[in-house]
Every structure is written in C-alpha cells, then in structure tokens.
Short mmCIF file of C-alpha atoms in Angstrom, two decimals:
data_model
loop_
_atom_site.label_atom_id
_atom_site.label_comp_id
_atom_site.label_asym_id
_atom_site.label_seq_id
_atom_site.Cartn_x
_atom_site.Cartn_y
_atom_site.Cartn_z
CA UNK A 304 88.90 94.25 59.60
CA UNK A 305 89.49 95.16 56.11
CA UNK A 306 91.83 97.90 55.15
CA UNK A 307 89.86 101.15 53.99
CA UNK A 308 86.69 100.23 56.30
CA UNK A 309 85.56 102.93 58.23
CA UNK A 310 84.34 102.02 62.44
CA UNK A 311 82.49 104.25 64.53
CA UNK A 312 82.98 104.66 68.27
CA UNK A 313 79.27 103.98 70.25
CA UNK A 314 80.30 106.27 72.94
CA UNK A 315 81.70 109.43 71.38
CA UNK A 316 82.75 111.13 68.64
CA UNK A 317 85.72 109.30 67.12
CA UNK A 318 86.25 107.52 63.64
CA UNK A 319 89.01 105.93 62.19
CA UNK A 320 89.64 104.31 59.33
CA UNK A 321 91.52 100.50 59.04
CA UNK A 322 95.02 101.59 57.52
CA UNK A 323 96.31 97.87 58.09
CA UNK A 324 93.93 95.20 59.79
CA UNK A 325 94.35 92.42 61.58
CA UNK A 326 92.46 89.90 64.24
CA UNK A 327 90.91 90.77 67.48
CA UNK A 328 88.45 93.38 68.86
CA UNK A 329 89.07 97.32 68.64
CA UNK A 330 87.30 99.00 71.04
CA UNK A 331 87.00 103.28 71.80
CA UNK A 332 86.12 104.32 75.46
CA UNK A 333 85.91 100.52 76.50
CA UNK A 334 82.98 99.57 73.58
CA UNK A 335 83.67 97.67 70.54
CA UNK A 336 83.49 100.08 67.55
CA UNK A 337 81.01 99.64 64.56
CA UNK A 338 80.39 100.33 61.10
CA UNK A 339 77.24 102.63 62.25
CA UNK A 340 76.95 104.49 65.25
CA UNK A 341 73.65 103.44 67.61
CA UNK A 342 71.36 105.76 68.14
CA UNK A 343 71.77 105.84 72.20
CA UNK A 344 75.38 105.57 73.12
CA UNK A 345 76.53 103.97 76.13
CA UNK A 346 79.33 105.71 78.56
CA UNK A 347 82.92 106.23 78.36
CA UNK A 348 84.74 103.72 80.35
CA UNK A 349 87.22 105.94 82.76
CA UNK A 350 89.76 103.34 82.15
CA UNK A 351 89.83 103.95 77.84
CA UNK A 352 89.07 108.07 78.34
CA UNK A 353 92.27 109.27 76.97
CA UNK A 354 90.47 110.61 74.10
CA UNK A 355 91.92 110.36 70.15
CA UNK A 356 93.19 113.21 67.92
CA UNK A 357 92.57 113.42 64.40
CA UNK A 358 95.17 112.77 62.15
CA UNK A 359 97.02 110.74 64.72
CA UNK A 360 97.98 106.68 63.51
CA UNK A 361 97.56 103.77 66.63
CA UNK A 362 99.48 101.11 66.42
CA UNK A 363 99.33 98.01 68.42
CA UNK A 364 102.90 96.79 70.44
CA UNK A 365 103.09 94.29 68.34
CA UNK A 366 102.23 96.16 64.85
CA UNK A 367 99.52 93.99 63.71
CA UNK A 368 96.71 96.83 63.62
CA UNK A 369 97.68 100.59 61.89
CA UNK A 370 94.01 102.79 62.54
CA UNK A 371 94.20 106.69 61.21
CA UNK A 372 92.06 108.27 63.28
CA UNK A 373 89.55 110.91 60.91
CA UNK A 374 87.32 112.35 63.48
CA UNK A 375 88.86 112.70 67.35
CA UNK A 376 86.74 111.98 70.05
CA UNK A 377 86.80 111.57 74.27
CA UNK A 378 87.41 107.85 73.62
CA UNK A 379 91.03 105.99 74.01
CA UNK A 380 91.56 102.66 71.00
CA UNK A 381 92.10 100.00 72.57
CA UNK A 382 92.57 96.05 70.52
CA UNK A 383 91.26 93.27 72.61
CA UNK A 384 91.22 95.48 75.94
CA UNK A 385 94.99 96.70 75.40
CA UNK A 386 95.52 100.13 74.82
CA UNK A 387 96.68 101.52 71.28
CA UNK A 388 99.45 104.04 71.26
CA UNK A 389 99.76 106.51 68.19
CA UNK A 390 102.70 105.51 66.23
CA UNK A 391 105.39 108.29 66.16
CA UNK A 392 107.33 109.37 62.86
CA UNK A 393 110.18 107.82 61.88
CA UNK A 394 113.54 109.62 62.42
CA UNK A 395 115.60 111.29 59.57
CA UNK A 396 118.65 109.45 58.31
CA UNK A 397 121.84 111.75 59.94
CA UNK A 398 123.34 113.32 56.80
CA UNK A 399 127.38 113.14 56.88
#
C-alpha cells in the first residue's frame, strides 16, 4: 500500500484512502479491498459489519496502517483479519 492510493470495499459502499501504509491485507466487511470495485459484490461478513464513517482515521494497535475513510459504508476495516479502530484526537496540552 502506497500512501495517497485509493481501495474500494467489494461489498459496500466504503472508500478510503492510504494516509500511511504498511504490510498485510486490509479488508472491509470480511473481503480484501481493491483499487476497482467488481461489478457483483459479495456479502458483508456479520463478523466485520460495524460499518465506517466518513471522515473518520483507522489505525491499527500497533500504528503501522493510518486509512481516512472518504466514502462510509456498512463494512468494518479490518488488517489481516484484525479489526481497525478509528484513531481518536489527541488531547490539548492543560494551559497553567
């Protein structure tokens, strides 16, 4: 994954673009993403069917992977079959 590539969910709606890239497989709705989207898509697997908002950032646990989601679908992000979680603002130094 390249940073600024663009992957396509083959089971719903969602896009996101690669903010920082890394090894491994992401997947949306338990399917590996692609650059194009098939014309048939397959089902949502109840186990990824979180869904993703637009706007939102995923991180994986370990930080490797940064994906900006740009169009929100019924699909969860998942890397190599381990769930992404959107990565939360940082907090605001305490003033004095």
């Amino acid at each position: 994954m390249k940073p600024g590539s663009k992957l396509k969910s083959v089971v719903c709606d969602t896009e996101v673009m690669v903010i920082r890239g890394g090894d491994g497989v992401v997947a949306c709705g338990g399917r590996a993403m692609a650059n194009e989207r098939p014309a048939e898509g397959g089902e949502i697997d109840p186990a990824f069917a979180e869904g993703t908002r637009m706007g939102k950032r995923y991180v994986d646990a370990a930080g490797t992977i940064e994906l900006l989601c740009v169009k929100q679908g019924a699909g969860s992000l998942s890397l190599d079959g381990v769930a992404l979680v959107t990565k939360d603002a940082k907090p605001l130094p305490a003033s004095d």
